[in-house]
């Protein structure tokens, strides 16, 4: 009998353990969690089983229902109760509620006392884990988050809380070896498969490390006191008590690797929505706890730092091709994340701050180098090869570079993503730099490398203080890692401060989602998910979700509001070394970023000649992407550039006896551009430009003032207008430029020069033009066949007739161009000891276009209404009267009063071999308030005062001109 009873009990126990124990235990845990921890929602565990021997905790059913907005049905029963009876009923309900609250408080206090008792009994708990794994996910999520480790040693204990209002602080210290966090495919998942960019073992590894040190801390919140409490710090400051602390610190050792990307972020979003589903209503503001209630956690702090070198891989996939950005960070790098836990009146903010040391980034593309950052000064290297050719070899690269180096670079931006699909989104970027230099590198294979390096070694520069120094003497001791002079880098522009502001206002459109979900509608997704539980039926064709348009209807993108980009660039005082190669590289860099050559071409790739046009068409055919009209939003760009106080040196090679390079002083230079869908307007405005040059000829003391010459250009204005059309173009094709109008307006060019000074300027200009054009180092375009104006290769265009040798022209061939040049006047004196040649040309008008007439395609029209040449000389008889005259300025005449000695002047004029022309033939000029000195008047053979130009004195000009408050126009 006892045997039968034992067998029945054994059978009942086995049945209970296998079928009911997990469910009952899950029900008990569900009741406890819903009673004490869940408010405003419902939480349920279908079953929960713990296997100590295998070290497993398994939950087979997880369910959480959130409270959503909607209708709340209620039944109102009409009664005949009086107001007094209703008040008594409400009073009874309030008494019952107070009793429940008192019972709850007593139970909570007793539980707190019991918790304190067992913690005093067991102050420290140690847990050792060998080969552990934590899994989060099920068959309803495409991937499962798996956290595995080979060995872990954990210690749990308590210590005093950070604030005296809290009870104590829980903390767990753990040392984990060979840990790994990965996204693994969920078994029995029947939804759409989104393939990861790569697999490492069981799945996509997000993080792995050989050693990690974890520290988890959490304050046990106390009760809010009845009266406000303030804390006094050691320095005497009085502050409010901080909220309870809650966070985790992760310290990584050797062998730490991080992998992330768009695919991993999508999987994180799936899991987050599963465990924390959205309630689809506006978030309510969390009320501050009242007196007697528990204090609230405000944030959850996460800190991650590395003790050793770590790597970060950011993976991108496109058309099933994976590319990666590999980043290496040095020891001491850290990231801090503050996750908000309450909602305030203005919402909540997630703060992320990081510090990455010794950053070095490469890519898996053909040209691997991406970024190399050391947290001192910075160097930003760019490639400036023509037609965006790039030498991707690992050693001895033949690339032209422009590098931006400096002491400080500050980048700040605001991403206002606080609304769901708003009408417009405004993004603001602010870049601020100080102590910036522009460096240039020319490869060794270029023939201009030796020319530029020789000029940089031999050039003579006139500083702002008026001193003449050799170029090597001006090398400053700045931090450089790559852009060093010994490696062939040349500094060509120095700027004290620069500020760049970029504002981007765009119209967002509803995203279709990542591939392959982008091409599948929501009903189709539901059909695929529910297909395993439905009866088999005939396969239905999926509806075409692509936007279709009538052939006769042409959509005009200009009918949509344009996205707008506003760029404001302001550059402070700068010193420029004008090499022509710098301008050439700037143009190449602009075309590589914004022009037709945005896709680079590897120099090691050989261009295969296409023999069969049919094969080339098939080879170049790409699948047409599905587009909607809203994906063709036009773009409007407004650019404003302002450069202040420019000192530009026209670089040339200088011998020991040569004068310094000519210097150009510009007060302000402005550039404006407005680019729209159908046209582009731009203009350049330059304030009066002052060029100073000198020579080294030995002259008498009375002629030393002409050792320094100068030119003054009163103003420069350049205006351009480009016109575009989308006639005959598809929505995804660029508009065609059919006209380009350019107008250059120059003011008055005046000044005085000697022939050596003029030669000095011509040599500088010749060097600048030679290095700018550089015909020996021009590269061929990688596009062997140009596209015609229909957007297809010329040999594939239907309008091309090979028999008649007619090829469909390109957009550049049929574009109308017109250029107009206008100069107000040229008033230049070529002076030398005892002689002067005056050139007066006013005005000058030039115009050219490529559609000059019915019979002439291109031509030039010019207008020179007035050309005047005057020569002034001093004969031998008059030279003796000038022996004792001395000039006190090196630019114009003296500032002495012009007392006219009529007798001497009349005698001197009668002795001149070449007399000045009649005053009636001269251009009319208003008289100046101050006359020239007698000596200067005798040299030029003039008897009437001339008009003067008044230039306000500037401190930086006074070392060039002794007296700049008065400069006579006749001898400028």
XYZ file of N, CA and C in Angstrom, residues 451-642:
576
model
N 59.496 73.511 -59.545
C 59.332 74.962 -59.710
C 58.757 75.576 -58.439
N 57.714 74.963 -57.898
C 57.064 75.514 -56.699
C 58.010 75.460 -55.504
N 58.742 74.350 -55.343
C 59.664 74.245 -54.211
C 60.806 75.250 -54.346
N 61.291 75.459 -55.587
C 62.358 76.448 -55.777
C 61.861 77.856 -55.482
N 60.648 78.182 -55.918
C 60.095 79.507 -55.610
C 59.915 79.672 -54.102
N 59.448 78.628 -53.452
C 59.229 78.715 -52.002
C 60.549 78.863 -51.250
N 61.629 78.352 -51.788
C 62.931 78.476 -51.122
C 63.600 79.823 -51.392
N 63.383 80.396 -52.587
C 64.138 81.586 -52.997
C 63.345 82.877 -52.950
N 62.045 82.798 -52.707
C 61.217 84.009 -52.758
C 61.567 84.948 -51.607
N 61.423 86.257 -51.887
C 61.588 87.298 -50.879
C 60.226 87.921 -50.605
N 59.901 88.027 -49.316
C 58.581 88.468 -48.892
C 58.720 89.761 -48.096
N 57.847 90.721 -48.398
C 57.768 91.948 -47.605
C 56.697 91.758 -46.536
N 57.084 91.787 -45.277
C 56.171 91.549 -44.172
C 55.312 92.777 -43.915
N 54.356 92.632 -42.994
C 53.494 93.762 -42.637
C 54.280 94.869 -41.954
N 55.404 94.546 -41.369
C 56.239 95.559 -40.749
C 57.163 96.268 -41.712
N 57.112 95.932 -43.002
C 57.956 96.577 -43.997
C 59.306 95.938 -44.167
N 59.602 94.856 -43.446
C 60.886 94.181 -43.571
C 60.849 93.190 -44.730
N 61.995 93.028 -45.381
C 62.129 92.082 -46.482
C 62.892 90.865 -45.964
N 62.220 89.709 -46.008
C 62.810 88.478 -45.494
C 62.690 87.389 -46.544
N 63.630 86.456 -46.467
C 63.551 85.283 -47.325
C 62.427 84.364 -46.841
N 61.873 83.613 -47.772
C 60.738 82.758 -47.420
C 61.082 81.745 -46.331
N 62.251 81.080 -46.334
C 62.525 80.131 -45.250
C 62.562 80.775 -43.862
N 62.840 82.085 -43.774
C 62.871 82.734 -42.474
C 61.476 82.899 -41.872
N 60.448 82.762 -42.669
C 59.077 82.957 -42.192
C 58.409 81.658 -41.790
N 59.127 80.534 -41.901
C 58.536 79.269 -41.469
C 58.300 79.323 -39.968
N 57.073 79.079 -39.565
C 56.729 79.105 -38.146
C 56.791 77.697 -37.580
N 57.104 77.612 -36.318
C 57.209 76.318 -35.644
C 55.817 75.904 -35.154
N 55.063 75.274 -36.046
C 53.734 74.790 -35.723
C 53.724 73.268 -35.759
N 52.734 72.716 -35.049
C 52.627 71.262 -35.022
C 52.191 70.752 -36.384
N 52.922 69.802 -36.889
C 52.580 69.145 -38.138
C 52.938 67.663 -38.005
N 52.021 66.837 -38.459
C 52.293 65.398 -38.493
C 52.579 64.917 -39.903
N 51.763 65.344 -40.849
C 51.921 64.939 -42.251
C 52.393 66.108 -43.100
N 51.794 67.273 -42.894
C 52.073 68.445 -43.749
C 53.352 69.137 -43.308
N 54.471 68.461 -43.474
C 55.763 69.013 -43.093
C 56.512 69.508 -44.335
N 57.287 70.563 -44.132
C 58.045 71.136 -45.253
C 59.066 70.148 -45.792
N 59.634 69.328 -44.942
C 60.621 68.349 -45.400
C 60.006 67.276 -46.293
N 58.689 67.095 -46.211
C 58.012 66.093 -47.045
C 57.471 66.672 -48.335
N 57.740 67.946 -48.593
C 57.290 68.553 -49.830
C 56.021 69.366 -49.714
N 55.511 69.598 -48.513
C 54.314 70.410 -48.334
C 54.691 71.883 -48.288
N 53.867 72.709 -48.912
C 54.120 74.149 -49.013
C 52.923 74.884 -48.418
N 53.160 75.741 -47.431
C 52.113 76.584 -46.869
C 51.878 77.770 -47.796
N 50.629 78.005 -48.155
C 50.314 79.053 -49.128
C 49.240 80.024 -48.657
N 48.632 79.797 -47.519
C 47.617 80.736 -47.026
C 47.537 80.597 -45.519
N 47.567 81.710 -44.833
C 47.481 81.731 -43.375
C 46.339 82.654 -42.962
N 45.420 82.154 -42.143
C 44.232 82.884 -41.712
C 44.163 82.845 -40.199
N 43.881 83.991 -39.591
C 43.767 84.036 -38.134
C 42.489 83.378 -37.645
N 41.366 83.677 -38.282
C 40.083 83.166 -37.807
C 39.165 82.995 -39.012
N 38.296 82.001 -38.923
C 37.344 81.711 -39.990
C 36.058 81.228 -39.342
N 34.931 81.610 -39.911
C 33.613 81.211 -39.406
C 32.752 80.788 -40.583
N 32.128 79.625 -40.447
C 31.290 79.066 -41.506
C 29.948 78.668 -40.912
N 28.887 79.160 -41.515
C 27.532 78.844 -41.078
C 26.775 78.235 -42.244
N 26.175 77.065 -42.006
C 25.413 76.341 -43.024
C 24.019 76.071 -42.472
N 23.017 76.509 -43.198
C 21.623 76.273 -42.827
C 20.954 75.505 -43.955
N 20.384 74.380 -43.613
C 19.750 73.502 -44.597
C 18.290 73.314 -44.211
N 17.403 73.784 -45.056
C 15.960 73.644 -44.844
C 15.438 72.724 -45.945
N 14.938 71.567 -45.570
C 14.465 70.620 -46.561
C 13.059 70.142 -46.204
N 12.390 69.617 -47.219
C 11.020 69.118 -47.078
C 11.080 67.589 -47.014
N 10.871 67.007 -45.862
C 10.954 65.542 -45.772
C 9.767 64.889 -46.467
N 10.018 63.707 -46.984
C 8.967 62.907 -47.598
C 8.900 61.575 -46.859
N 7.760 60.897 -46.863
C 7.631 59.640 -46.104
C 8.636 58.613 -46.587
N 9.442 58.051 -45.705
C 10.412 57.029 -46.140
C 9.712 55.716 -46.430
N 10.249 55.012 -47.414
C 9.710 53.704 -47.779
C 10.339 52.574 -46.997
N 11.424 52.856 -46.283
C 12.061 51.823 -45.494
C 13.224 51.195 -46.214
N 14.025 50.410 -45.507
C 15.206 49.785 -46.114
C 14.824 48.588 -46.977
N 15.717 48.231 -47.871
C 15.521 47.033 -48.674
C 15.599 45.800 -47.777
N 14.792 44.761 -48.007
C 13.829 44.637 -49.110
C 12.435 45.136 -48.748
N 12.229 45.692 -47.547
C 10.907 46.146 -47.168
C 10.433 47.324 -48.004
N 11.368 48.039 -48.668
C 10.989 49.251 -49.377
C 10.042 48.957 -50.540
N 10.149 47.795 -51.148
C 9.344 47.487 -52.326
C 8.106 46.676 -51.988
N 7.779 46.525 -50.728
C 6.657 45.692 -50.324
C 5.721 46.536 -49.482
N 4.455 46.530 -49.807
C 3.481 47.303 -49.063
C 3.118 46.601 -47.765
N 2.436 47.329 -46.886
C 2.044 46.752 -45.594
C 1.093 45.566 -45.751
N 0.071 45.620 -46.621
C -0.772 44.414 -46.791
C 0.017 43.204 -47.264
N 0.991 43.423 -48.124
C 1.800 42.291 -48.581
C 2.624 41.715 -47.442
N 3.150 42.592 -46.556
C 3.903 42.093 -45.402
C 3.005 41.240 -44.506
N 1.767 41.711 -44.273
C 0.847 40.941 -43.443
C 0.506 39.607 -44.105
N 0.360 39.634 -45.428
C 0.050 38.389 -46.134
C 1.184 37.380 -45.997
N 2.419 37.858 -46.076
C 3.561 36.949 -45.955
C 3.673 36.408 -44.542
N 3.422 37.273 -43.524
C 3.536 36.829 -42.140
C 2.454 35.806 -41.779
N 1.246 35.969 -42.349
C 0.134 35.075 -42.019
C 0.022 33.886 -42.951
N 0.876 33.819 -43.967
C 0.765 32.729 -44.942
C 0.996 31.346 -44.345
N 1.885 31.152 -43.330
C 2.059 29.776 -42.823
C 0.808 29.189 -42.188
N -0.094 30.020 -41.666
C -1.275 29.492 -40.982
C -2.527 29.506 -41.860
N -2.389 29.788 -43.148
C -3.533 29.815 -44.046
C -3.466 28.655 -45.032
N -4.631 28.374 -45.609
C -4.710 27.303 -46.598
C -3.973 27.734 -47.865
N -3.321 26.800 -48.538
C -2.626 27.170 -49.783
C -3.627 27.597 -50.841
N -3.262 28.624 -51.585
C -4.121 29.152 -52.647
C -3.238 29.590 -53.800
N -3.894 30.048 -54.855
C -3.144 30.510 -56.016
C -2.389 31.773 -55.670
N -1.206 31.874 -56.211
C -0.353 33.035 -55.943
C -0.895 34.257 -56.680
N -1.112 35.305 -55.902
C -1.630 36.539 -56.480
C -0.475 37.490 -56.786
N -0.652 38.205 -57.868
C 0.370 39.183 -58.234
C 0.283 40.374 -57.312
N 1.448 40.851 -56.895
C 1.486 42.009 -56.006
C 1.171 43.262 -56.796
N 0.443 44.182 -56.192
C 0.125 45.421 -56.917
C 1.383 46.248 -57.140
N 1.372 46.998 -58.220
C 2.512 47.848 -58.573
C 2.415 49.137 -57.780
N 3.393 49.348 -56.899
C 3.365 50.534 -56.045
C 4.183 51.679 -56.624
N 4.763 51.435 -57.787
C 5.561 52.512 -58.375
C 4.652 53.588 -58.947
N 5.118 54.806 -58.837
C 4.346 55.938 -59.355
C 4.386 55.936 -60.863
N 3.200 55.897 -61.480
C 3.092 55.891 -62.923
C 2.544 57.232 -63.392
N 3.027 57.703 -64.506
C 2.545 58.962 -65.045
C 2.243 58.804 -66.536
N 1.363 59.619 -66.985
C 0.951 59.594 -68.388
C 2.075 60.113 -69.270
N 2.170 59.555 -70.467
C 3.229 59.980 -71.372
C 3.044 61.444 -71.779
N 1.786 61.856 -71.930
C 1.537 63.228 -72.379
C 1.725 64.242 -71.260
N 1.787 63.784 -70.035
C 1.938 64.718 -68.907
C 3.398 64.765 -68.483
N 3.930 65.947 -68.355
C 5.320 66.131 -67.924
C 5.316 66.849 -66.585
N 5.863 66.198 -65.611
C 5.894 66.785 -64.271
C 6.999 67.840 -64.205
N 6.670 68.985 -63.632
C 7.611 70.098 -63.505
C 8.112 70.145 -62.066
N 9.385 69.798 -61.814
C 9.882 69.844 -60.423
C 9.858 71.241 -59.822
N 9.915 72.289 -60.665
C 9.905 73.639 -60.111
C 8.567 73.998 -59.473
N 7.531 73.195 -59.701
C 6.251 73.451 -59.052
C 6.274 73.101 -57.573
N 7.250 72.302 -57.147
C 7.396 71.956 -55.734
C 8.229 73.018 -55.025
N 7.973 73.253 -53.757
C 8.841 74.181 -53.004
C 10.244 73.620 -52.900
N 11.227 74.464 -53.085
C 12.623 74.013 -53.163
C 13.224 73.873 -51.773
N 14.075 72.866 -51.622
C 14.943 72.800 -50.451
C 15.972 73.928 -50.544
N 16.339 74.479 -49.414
C 17.180 75.673 -49.411
C 18.410 75.448 -48.548
N 19.564 75.768 -49.123
C 20.841 75.698 -48.415
C 21.454 77.091 -48.415
N 21.761 77.590 -47.240
C 22.376 78.907 -47.097
C 23.744 78.735 -46.457
N 24.769 79.224 -47.140
C 26.154 79.104 -46.672
C 26.721 80.503 -46.510
N 27.186 80.810 -45.305
C 27.832 82.085 -45.000
C 29.241 81.795 -44.497
N 30.235 82.307 -45.230
C 31.634 82.104 -44.874
C 32.288 83.462 -44.694
N 32.942 83.652 -43.565
C 33.643 84.900 -43.289
C 35.057 84.565 -42.839
N 36.037 85.176 -43.498
C 37.448 84.915 -43.245
C 38.087 86.205 -42.760
N 38.837 86.120 -41.683
C 39.486 87.283 -41.111
C 40.756 87.659 -41.842
N 41.608 88.409 -41.158
C 42.856 88.870 -41.753
C 43.710 87.683 -42.170
N 44.268 87.770 -43.383
C 44.995 86.624 -43.920
C 46.174 87.089 -44.749
N 47.151 86.190 -44.888
C 48.328 86.384 -45.736
C 48.354 85.236 -46.735
N 48.390 85.586 -48.021
C 48.304 84.598 -49.083
C 49.563 84.639 -49.940
N 50.083 83.463 -50.234
C 51.170 83.301 -51.186
C 50.557 82.764 -52.472
N 50.452 83.641 -53.470
C 49.681 83.338 -54.675
C 50.487 82.459 -55.613
N 50.334 81.132 -55.453
C 50.848 80.174 -56.421
C 49.706 79.823 -57.376
N 50.005 79.708 -58.651
C 48.976 79.309 -59.593
C 48.481 77.897 -59.351
N 49.327 77.033 -58.793
C 48.928 75.656 -58.532
C 47.816 75.600 -57.495
N 47.804 76.528 -56.543
C 46.751 76.535 -55.530
C 45.398 76.788 -56.174
N 45.337 77.764 -57.071
C 44.082 78.040 -57.767
C 43.640 76.846 -58.600
N 44.571 76.198 -59.255
C 44.231 75.032 -60.072
C 43.683 73.903 -59.206
N 44.318 73.652 -58.066
C 43.828 72.595 -57.180
C 42.487 72.938 -56.557
N 42.261 74.227 -56.285
C 40.968 74.637 -55.755
C 39.862 74.346 -56.772
N 40.115 74.650 -58.015
C 39.115 74.384 -59.064
C 38.862 72.884 -59.193
N 39.918 72.088 -59.152
C 39.746 70.634 -59.230
C 38.960 70.100 -58.033
N 39.248 70.626 -56.840
C 38.528 70.180 -55.650
C 37.053 70.540 -55.737
N 36.764 71.727 -56.258
C 35.357 72.134 -56.408
C 34.621 71.234 -57.399
N 35.266 70.910 -58.511
C 34.631 70.050 -59.499
C 34.459 68.625 -58.977
N 35.408 68.149 -58.169
C 35.301 66.793 -57.641
C 34.175 66.661 -56.628
N 33.836 67.744 -55.943
C 32.795 67.675 -54.910
C 31.431 68.047 -55.479
N 31.373 69.115 -56.263
C 30.088 69.612 -56.740
C 29.900 69.470 -58.251
N 30.906 69.068 -58.982
C 30.809 69.040 -60.431
C 30.408 67.687 -60.984
N 30.862 67.408 -62.193
C 30.499 66.183 -62.897
C 31.349 64.984 -62.496
N 32.448 65.216 -61.790
C 33.378 64.124 -61.460
C 33.305 63.770 -59.984
N 32.095 63.536 -59.477
C 31.945 63.212 -58.070
C 32.358 61.777 -57.769
N 32.309 60.899 -58.740
C 32.770 59.527 -58.568
C 34.234 59.454 -59.004
N 35.091 58.984 -58.076
C 36.512 58.947 -58.395
C 36.841 57.736 -59.256
N 37.993 57.808 -59.906
C 38.476 56.737 -60.777
C 39.872 56.338 -60.336
N 40.080 55.059 -60.167
C 41.386 54.553 -59.748
C 42.355 54.629 -60.918
N 43.558 55.155 -60.642
C 44.563 55.278 -61.699
C 45.070 53.929 -62.177
N 44.943 52.897 -61.355
C 45.459 51.593 -61.748
C 44.500 50.844 -62.660
N 43.250 51.313 -62.751
C 42.302 50.645 -63.623
C 42.557 51.063 -65.064
N 42.493 50.110 -65.960
C 42.698 50.392 -67.384
C 41.342 50.553 -68.052
N 41.250 51.555 -68.876
C 40.006 51.785 -69.624
C 39.932 50.810 -70.789
N 38.920 49.958 -70.736
C 38.739 48.964 -71.797
C 38.021 49.615 -72.969
N 38.610 49.541 -74.126
C 38.001 50.131 -75.312
C 36.806 49.280 -75.749
N 35.716 49.956 -75.973
C 34.482 49.280 -76.347
C 34.433 49.149 -77.869
N 34.538 47.930 -78.342
C 34.516 47.713 -79.782
C 33.089 47.609 -80.304
N 32.237 46.938 -79.553
C 30.871 46.726 -80.010
C 29.947 47.674 -79.278
N 29.298 48.608 -79.975
C 28.408 49.526 -79.280
C 27.258 48.809 -78.601
N 26.787 47.732 -79.170
C 25.680 47.028 -78.543
C 26.055 46.449 -77.202
N 27.281 45.893 -77.127
C 27.729 45.363 -75.845
C 27.884 46.470 -74.819
N 28.353 47.634 -75.261
C 28.537 48.739 -74.319
C 27.208 49.211 -73.764
N 26.165 49.200 -74.626
C 24.855 49.605 -74.123
C 24.381 48.623 -73.069
N 24.553 47.331 -73.325
C 24.110 46.335 -72.360
C 24.931 46.396 -71.081
N 26.211 46.720 -71.204
C 27.073 46.764 -70.029
C 26.740 47.966 -69.146
N 26.354 49.074 -69.756
C 26.101 50.289 -69.003
C 24.658 50.426 -68.545
N 23.814 49.466 -68.939
C 22.415 49.574 -68.543
C 22.275 49.244 -67.065
N 21.633 50.126 -66.321
C 21.424 49.941 -64.895
C 19.937 49.812 -64.627
N 19.562 49.052 -63.620
C 18.145 48.950 -63.301
C 17.580 50.301 -62.881
N 16.411 50.603 -63.410
C 15.769 51.894 -63.120
C 15.127 51.816 -61.747
N 15.481 52.748 -60.894
C 14.929 52.791 -59.558
C 13.545 53.413 -59.588
N 12.701 52.932 -58.710
C 11.368 53.477 -58.598
C 11.434 54.802 -57.867
N 10.856 55.836 -58.485
C 10.929 57.168 -57.939
C 9.527 57.759 -57.899
N 9.328 58.680 -57.006
C 8.093 59.436 -56.900
C 8.410 60.887 -57.217
N 7.385 61.694 -57.544
C 7.674 63.107 -57.838
C 8.323 63.834 -56.679
N 8.031 63.414 -55.430
C 8.568 64.133 -54.284
C 10.053 63.862 -54.073
N 10.581 62.855 -54.745
C 12.018 62.609 -54.649
C 12.823 63.507 -55.580
N 12.145 64.363 -56.374
C 12.813 65.289 -57.286
C 12.646 66.732 -56.810
N 12.714 66.912 -55.515
C 12.567 68.258 -54.962
C 13.731 69.133 -55.441
N 13.454 70.311 -55.995
C 14.562 71.188 -56.429
C 15.347 71.713 -55.236
N 16.541 72.151 -55.523
C 17.449 72.639 -54.484
C 17.876 74.059 -54.817
N 17.780 74.928 -53.839
C 18.211 76.315 -53.977
C 19.370 76.559 -53.022
N 20.448 77.095 -53.558
C 21.672 77.309 -52.781
C 22.007 78.801 -52.815
N 22.242 79.358 -51.649
C 22.660 80.753 -51.509
C 23.990 80.756 -50.769
N 25.020 81.285 -51.411
C 26.372 81.295 -50.842
C 26.824 82.743 -50.701
N 27.404 83.044 -49.564
C 27.962 84.373 -49.306
C 29.325 84.196 -48.654
N 30.360 84.742 -49.294
C 31.737 84.650 -48.804
C 32.278 86.065 -48.645
N 32.874 86.327 -47.488
C 33.459 87.637 -47.224
C 34.857 87.428 -46.652
